[in-house]
Coordinates of C-alpha atoms and ligand atoms in Angstrom, one line a residue:
M1 CA -17.5 -16.0 15.3
F2 CA -15.3 -18.2 13.1
N3 CA -12.1 -16.2 13.7
T4 CA -9.3 -16.3 16.1
S5 CA -8.3 -12.7 15.6
Y6 CA -9.7 -9.5 14.1
I7 CA -8.7 -6.3 12.6
E8 CA -10.2 -2.9 13.3
I9 CA -10.0 -0.1 10.8
S10 CA -10.7 3.5 12.0
R11 CA -12.8 5.6 10.0
K12 CA -11.7 8.7 12.0
A13 CA -7.8 8.1 11.2
F14 CA -8.6 7.5 7.6
R15 CA -10.5 10.7 7.3
S16 CA -7.8 12.7 8.9
N17 CA -5.0 11.3 6.7
I18 CA -7.1 12.0 3.5
R19 CA -7.9 15.6 4.8
Y20 CA -4.0 16.2 5.4
L21 CA -3.0 14.6 2.2
K22 CA -5.5 16.5 0.2
K23 CA -4.3 19.7 1.8
I24 CA -0.8 19.0 0.5
I25 CA -1.8 18.4 -3.1
G26 CA -4.5 20.9 -3.4
K27 CA -8.0 20.7 -4.5
D28 CA -7.4 20.6 -8.4
V29 CA -5.1 17.5 -8.1
I30 CA -6.8 14.0 -8.4
F31 CA -6.2 11.9 -5.4
S32 CA -5.9 8.2 -6.7
S33 CA -6.2 5.8 -3.8
V34 CA -3.8 2.9 -4.3
I35 CA -5.5 -0.2 -3.0
K36 CA -3.2 -3.0 -4.3
G37 CA -2.2 -5.7 -2.0
N38 CA -5.8 -5.9 -0.5
A39 CA -5.7 -2.1 0.3
Y40 CA -2.2 -2.7 2.0
G41 CA -3.8 -5.3 4.1
H42 CA -6.6 -3.2 5.3
G43 CA -9.2 -4.9 3.0
V44 CA -10.6 -3.3 -0.2
E45 CA -14.0 -3.8 1.0
N46 CA -13.4 -1.5 3.7
I47 CA -11.1 1.0 2.2
I48 CA -13.1 1.7 -1.2
P49 CA -16.4 2.9 0.8
L50 CA -14.2 5.0 3.1
A51 CA -12.4 6.5 0.4
E52 CA -15.8 7.2 -1.6
E53 CA -17.2 8.8 1.7
S54 CA -14.1 11.2 1.6
G55 CA -14.6 12.1 -1.9
I56 CA -12.2 9.9 -3.7
D57 CA -13.2 8.3 -7.1
H58 CA -10.1 7.1 -8.5
F59 CA -8.4 3.8 -7.5
S60 CA -5.1 2.2 -8.5
V61 CA -4.5 -1.6 -8.6
F62 CA -1.7 -3.8 -9.8
S63 CA -3.8 -6.4 -11.5
A64 CA -7.0 -7.2 -13.5
K65 CA -7.7 -9.6 -10.5
E66 CA -7.5 -6.8 -8.1
A67 CA -9.5 -4.4 -10.5
N68 CA -12.3 -7.0 -10.7
D69 CA -12.3 -7.2 -6.7
A70 CA -12.5 -3.4 -6.6
L71 CA -15.3 -3.3 -9.1
R72 CA -17.4 -5.3 -6.8
V73 CA -17.4 -2.8 -4.0
M74 CA -17.0 0.5 -6.0
S75 CA -19.8 2.8 -6.8
A76 CA -20.7 3.6 -10.5
G77 CA -19.0 6.9 -10.6
S78 CA -15.7 5.6 -9.4
R79 CA -12.7 4.9 -11.8
I80 CA -10.0 2.3 -11.7
M81 CA -6.6 2.1 -13.1
I82 CA -4.3 -1.0 -13.5
M83 CA -0.6 -0.2 -12.9
G84 CA 0.8 -3.8 -13.6
F85 CA 0.0 -6.9 -15.1
L86 CA -2.6 -7.7 -17.7
D87 CA -2.6 -10.7 -19.9
D88 CA -4.3 -10.5 -23.5
A89 CA -7.8 -11.6 -22.5
E90 CA -7.7 -9.3 -19.4
T91 CA -6.8 -6.5 -21.7
E92 CA -9.9 -7.0 -23.8
W93 CA -11.8 -7.3 -20.4
A94 CA -10.4 -4.0 -19.2
I95 CA -11.3 -2.1 -22.3
E96 CA -14.9 -3.5 -22.3
N97 CA -15.3 -2.4 -18.6
G98 CA -13.8 1.0 -19.2
I99 CA -11.0 0.2 -16.9
E100 CA -7.9 2.4 -17.4
F101 CA -4.3 0.7 -17.4
F102 CA -0.7 1.3 -17.9
V103 CA 0.9 0.5 -21.2
F104 CA 4.8 0.0 -21.0
D105 CA 5.7 -1.8 -24.2
M106 CA 4.8 -2.0 -27.9
D107 CA 3.4 -5.5 -27.5
R108 CA 0.8 -4.2 -24.9
L109 CA -0.1 -1.3 -27.0
E110 CA -0.6 -3.2 -30.1
K111 CA -3.0 -5.6 -28.2
A112 CA -4.8 -2.7 -26.7
V113 CA -5.3 -1.1 -30.0
E114 CA -6.4 -4.4 -31.7
N115 CA -8.7 -5.1 -29.0
A116 CA -10.2 -1.6 -29.0
R117 CA -10.7 -2.0 -32.7
M118 CA -12.5 -5.3 -32.3
L119 CA -14.7 -4.0 -29.6
G120 CA -15.4 -0.6 -31.1
K121 CA -14.5 1.0 -27.9
K122 CA -11.4 3.2 -27.0
A123 CA -8.8 1.9 -24.7
K124 CA -8.0 4.4 -21.9
I125 CA -4.2 4.1 -21.7
H126 CA -1.6 5.6 -19.4
L127 CA 1.9 5.4 -21.0
E128 CA 4.5 4.6 -18.6
V129 CA 7.9 5.8 -19.4
E130 CA 11.0 4.6 -18.1
T131 CA 13.0 7.3 -16.2
G132 CA 15.4 5.3 -14.1
F133 CA 13.4 2.9 -11.8
N134 CA 14.3 0.3 -14.3
R135 CA 11.2 -1.8 -13.9
T136 CA 8.5 -1.3 -16.6
G137 CA 8.2 1.8 -19.0
F138 CA 9.1 2.8 -22.6
E139 CA 12.6 3.6 -23.3
Y140 CA 13.3 7.1 -24.6
G141 CA 14.9 5.2 -27.6
N142 CA 11.5 3.7 -28.3
M143 CA 9.9 7.2 -28.8
P144 CA 10.0 7.5 -32.7
Q145 CA 8.3 4.0 -33.1
L146 CA 6.0 4.6 -30.2
V147 CA 4.9 8.0 -31.6
E148 CA 4.5 6.9 -35.1
F149 CA 2.1 4.2 -33.9
L150 CA 0.2 6.4 -31.7
K151 CA -0.4 8.8 -34.5
R152 CA -1.6 6.0 -36.9
N153 CA -4.2 4.7 -34.4
R154 CA -5.7 8.0 -32.6
E155 CA -9.2 6.7 -32.9
H156 CA -8.5 3.5 -30.9
Y157 CA -7.4 5.0 -27.6
I158 CA -7.7 7.9 -25.1
F159 CA -4.3 9.1 -24.0
Q160 CA -5.5 9.2 -20.4
G161 CA -2.2 9.7 -18.8
L162 CA 1.6 10.0 -19.2
C163 CA 3.4 8.4 -16.0
T164 CA 6.4 7.1 -14.4
H165 CA 7.5 5.7 -11.0
Y166 CA 10.4 7.0 -8.8
A167 CA 13.1 4.8 -7.4
G168 CA 13.2 5.6 -3.7
A169 CA 11.7 9.0 -3.2
E170 CA 11.5 8.3 0.5
S171 CA 15.3 8.4 1.1
L172 CA 17.4 11.5 0.6
S173 CA 20.3 9.3 -0.4
N174 CA 18.3 8.9 -3.8
Y175 CA 17.9 12.6 -4.4
L176 CA 20.1 12.8 -7.5
R177 CA 18.5 9.8 -9.0
I178 CA 15.1 11.2 -8.4
K179 CA 16.2 14.7 -9.9
N180 CA 17.4 13.0 -13.0
Q181 CA 14.2 10.9 -13.3
I182 CA 12.0 14.1 -13.2
K183 CA 14.2 15.8 -15.8
L184 CA 13.9 12.8 -18.0
Y185 CA 10.1 12.6 -17.6
R186 CA 9.8 16.3 -18.7
K187 CA 11.9 15.4 -21.8
F188 CA 9.4 12.4 -22.7
S189 CA 6.6 14.9 -22.1
R190 CA 8.0 17.5 -24.5
Y191 CA 8.6 14.9 -27.2
F192 CA 5.0 13.8 -27.0
S193 CA 3.7 17.4 -27.2
R194 CA 5.9 18.3 -30.3
H195 CA 4.0 15.4 -32.0
E196 CA 0.6 16.8 -30.8
L197 CA 0.1 13.9 -28.3
R198 CA -1.3 15.3 -25.2
P199 CA -2.1 13.1 -22.1
V200 CA -5.3 14.0 -20.2
L201 CA -3.2 13.6 -17.0
K202 CA 0.4 13.8 -16.2
H203 CA 1.2 11.7 -13.0
T204 CA 4.4 10.5 -11.4
A205 CA 4.0 10.9 -7.7
C206 CA 3.7 8.0 -5.1
S207 CA 3.4 9.0 -1.3
A208 CA 7.1 9.8 -0.7
A209 CA 7.5 11.9 -4.0
A210 CA 4.3 14.0 -3.1
L211 CA 5.3 14.6 0.3
T212 CA 9.1 15.5 -0.4
Y213 CA 9.1 16.7 -4.2
P214 CA 6.3 19.0 -4.7
N215 CA 7.1 19.3 -8.4
T216 CA 6.2 15.7 -9.0
I217 CA 2.6 16.2 -7.9
M218 CA 1.3 17.4 -11.5
D219 CA -2.5 16.4 -12.1
M220 CA -2.7 13.2 -10.0
V221 CA -1.1 11.7 -7.1
R222 CA -1.0 7.8 -6.6
F223 CA -1.3 7.6 -2.7
G224 CA -0.5 4.3 -1.1
I225 CA 1.2 4.0 2.1
A226 CA 0.4 7.5 3.4
Q227 CA -3.2 7.4 3.2
Y228 CA -3.0 4.3 5.5
G229 CA -1.2 6.7 8.0
F230 CA 2.3 5.7 7.4
W231 CA 5.2 7.9 6.6
P232 CA 7.1 6.3 3.8
S233 CA 10.2 6.8 6.0
P234 CA 11.5 8.6 9.0
E235 CA 13.2 11.0 6.5
T236 CA 9.9 11.9 4.9
H237 CA 8.4 12.7 8.3
M238 CA 11.4 14.8 9.2
F239 CA 11.2 16.5 5.9
R240 CA 7.6 17.7 6.5
F241 CA 8.3 18.7 10.0
R242 CA 11.8 20.2 9.9
K243 CA 10.4 23.8 10.4
D244 CA 7.7 23.2 12.9
A245 CA 8.5 20.0 14.8
K246 CA 5.2 18.7 15.9
E247 CA 4.6 16.1 18.5
T248 CA 1.9 14.4 16.9
S249 CA 2.0 13.1 13.2
P250 CA -0.9 14.3 11.1
L251 CA -0.8 10.9 9.6
K252 CA -2.7 8.4 11.8
R253 CA -2.4 4.6 11.9
M254 CA -5.8 3.1 11.2
L255 CA -5.3 -0.7 11.7
S256 CA -5.5 -2.5 15.1
W257 CA -5.1 -6.2 15.3
K258 CA -6.5 -8.1 18.1
S259 CA -7.2 -11.6 19.7
K260 CA -8.0 -13.2 22.9
V261 CA -6.1 -15.3 25.5
M262 CA -7.0 -18.9 24.8
V263 CA -5.3 -20.7 27.8
V264 CA -3.4 -19.5 31.1
K265 CA -1.3 -22.1 32.7
N266 CA 1.7 -22.5 35.0
V267 CA 5.0 -23.9 34.2
E268 CA 7.6 -25.4 36.5
P269 CA 11.1 -24.1 36.6
G270 CA 13.5 -26.1 34.5
S271 CA 11.0 -27.1 31.8
F272 CA 11.0 -25.9 28.1
V273 CA 8.2 -24.0 26.6
G274 CA 6.9 -25.0 23.1
Y275 CA 8.7 -26.9 20.2
G276 CA 12.2 -27.8 20.9
S277 CA 14.4 -26.0 23.4
S278 CA 14.5 -22.5 22.4
F279 CA 13.0 -21.3 25.8
L280 CA 13.7 -22.6 29.1
A281 CA 11.8 -21.5 32.2
N282 CA 14.4 -20.5 34.8
K283 CA 11.7 -19.8 37.5
K284 CA 8.1 -20.7 38.0
L285 CA 6.1 -18.8 35.2
K286 CA 2.6 -18.2 34.2
I287 CA 2.1 -18.3 30.5
A288 CA -0.8 -17.4 28.3
I289 CA -1.5 -19.1 24.9
I290 CA -2.8 -16.8 22.0
P291 CA -4.5 -18.3 19.0
V292 CA -2.4 -16.4 16.5
G293 CA 0.6 -17.9 14.7
Y294 CA 2.5 -17.6 11.5
A295 CA -0.4 -19.1 9.4
N296 CA -2.3 -16.1 10.6
G297 CA 0.4 -13.5 9.7
F298 CA 2.3 -13.4 13.0
S299 CA 5.8 -14.1 11.6
R300 CA 7.9 -17.1 13.1
A301 CA 10.8 -14.6 13.1
L302 CA 9.1 -13.1 16.1
S303 CA 9.8 -16.3 18.2
N304 CA 11.3 -15.3 21.6
T305 CA 11.3 -11.6 20.4
G306 CA 7.8 -10.4 19.7
R307 CA 5.7 -8.4 22.2
V308 CA 1.8 -8.1 22.6
L309 CA -0.3 -6.1 24.9
I310 CA -2.4 -7.6 27.6
R311 CA -4.2 -5.7 30.5
G312 CA -2.4 -2.7 29.5
R313 CA 1.0 -4.2 29.8
R314 CA 3.7 -5.1 27.2
V315 CA 4.3 -9.0 27.4
P316 CA 7.1 -11.0 25.5
V317 CA 6.5 -13.9 23.2
I318 CA 8.5 -16.9 24.5
G319 CA 9.5 -20.0 22.6
T320 CA 8.8 -20.5 19.1
V321 CA 5.7 -19.0 17.2
T322 CA 3.8 -22.1 15.8
M323 CA 1.4 -22.3 13.0
N324 CA -1.6 -21.2 14.9
T325 CA -0.3 -20.0 18.2
M326 CA 2.1 -18.1 20.1
T327 CA 2.9 -18.1 23.8
V328 CA 3.4 -15.1 26.2
N329 CA 5.1 -14.6 29.5
V330 CA 2.3 -13.2 31.9
T331 CA 4.0 -14.1 35.1
D332 CA 4.1 -10.4 36.5
I333 CA 0.5 -9.6 35.5
P334 CA -2.3 -10.3 38.2
G335 CA -5.4 -11.6 37.2
V336 CA -4.7 -12.6 33.4
E337 CA -7.5 -14.9 32.3
K338 CA -8.9 -16.8 29.4
G339 CA -10.7 -14.3 27.1
D340 CA -8.7 -11.3 27.9
E341 CA -8.2 -8.8 25.1
V342 CA -4.7 -9.2 23.3
V343 CA -3.5 -6.5 21.2
I344 CA -0.9 -7.4 18.6
I345 CA -0.9 -4.2 16.7
G346 CA -2.5 -1.1 18.2
K347 CA -3.2 0.7 21.4
Q348 CA -4.4 -0.7 24.8
K349 CA -4.8 1.5 27.7
R350 CA -1.6 3.9 27.6
L351 CA 0.6 1.6 25.6
S352 CA 0.7 0.8 21.9
I353 CA 2.6 -1.5 19.5
S354 CA 3.3 0.0 15.9
I355 CA 3.9 -1.9 13.0
S356 CA 7.3 -0.2 12.7
S357 CA 8.3 -1.8 16.1
F358 CA 7.0 -5.0 14.8
C359 CA 9.0 -4.6 11.7
E360 CA 12.3 -3.9 13.5
M361 CA 11.9 -7.1 15.3
S362 CA 11.4 -9.2 12.4
E363 CA 13.3 -7.1 9.7
Q364 CA 10.3 -6.6 7.6
L365 CA 9.1 -3.5 5.7
N366 CA 5.8 -2.2 7.0
Y367 CA 4.5 -2.5 3.4
Q368 CA 5.3 -6.2 3.7
L369 CA 3.9 -6.6 7.1
L370 CA 0.7 -5.1 6.1
T371 CA 0.2 -6.8 2.9
R372 CA 0.9 -10.3 4.6
L373 CA -1.9 -10.0 7.0
P374 CA -4.2 -12.7 5.8
A375 CA -7.2 -11.7 3.9
D376 CA -9.4 -14.2 5.9
I377 CA -8.9 -12.2 9.3
P378 CA -12.2 -10.3 9.7
R379 CA -12.0 -6.6 9.4
F380 CA -14.4 -4.2 11.0
I381 CA -14.6 -0.4 10.6
V382 CA -14.9 1.4 13.9
S383 CA -15.5 5.0 14.3
Ligands
LIG1 C1 2.5 1.1 -5.1 C2 2.6 2.1 -6.1 C3 2.4 3.4 -5.8 C4 2.0 3.7 -4.3 O1 3.2 3.8 -3.6 P1 3.4 4.3 -2.0 O2 4.7 4.3 -1.8 O3 2.5 3.2 -1.2 O4 2.5 5.7 -2.0 C5 2.4 4.5 -6.7 N1 2.6 4.1 -8.0 C6 3.0 2.8 -8.4 C7 3.3 2.7 -9.9 C8 3.0 1.8 -7.5 O5 3.3 0.7 -7.8

């Protein structure tokens, strides 16, 4: 009720992904489940409980807003880490609530210490260092000032982590850049140790790094895309399987997106379908209207190019995708009727439509496509 499409989340696929990834990192390494972007479109309210069922108790988000959303669903024993934006008021809120957060400049560090002093509670900080991604992080040149400040304020923080982020570990062409990042990270790490500053955890790896550079795994891995069943890139997949090329991937897609046929009708030859003149019927056609359009996350770029599944067959989108509908050509499928299941992403009978094929058609990254699935599409966990 109250929806024109819905998303199914597979518990079985998620469990299998977590099992596989845990095997790769080993049992002594913390698995941090990255749930930014509404858990890559899967819905935090679904992924947090599923992850907890699989024994995960550490979650990573981008902002205080996302941390707050996660807190509502998380069980008391779980921890949360903010990797990105925090304003001053949010910094105070994070410390008060025992939320861990990245610190990547002096200004943020001073604010954190000031708030911690005021609250009489230690800030749990992860110092992020700049090793070559060139986004956020302390520069090596900042070290004397940083270390001096940290030594002076020991009672106001817990040095929970020393971290960095890699610039494209999913592509072999970045090999040298990643190697240099690892080297520079180690140099930072030695500098801290020389000054008796030791992080509780060293962590640098995202999915691609953990899957292709074992020495980036350290004490914790921040797994995003892989836990949702996606290889960060075809290269990552090949790297894991160059020795024993397996048919089936141990990472399983866990999201399906479905809707229903809203209207079926015939179109006479010579008429245009939809807005404007992008599709001309050259013969008598049977078309089906589906109540999902670009306002519902189905890109307008898929006009005249997208595909969906109906009655176990692949059917093309014709004409332009509108705000709330798309039209598909069902001329060759006998018996299509109102109410038939439509699979936009996922399996139907023997066919499937993957997000990656979807991405190729609309030139989007699977990360982008997933996170653009509107939060108001209802999501259900299926076994
Ligand atoms: C998003 C993000 C991750 C997770 O990346 P994946 O490629 O999805 O595994 C890890 N670390 C940081 C800092 C991130 O922003």
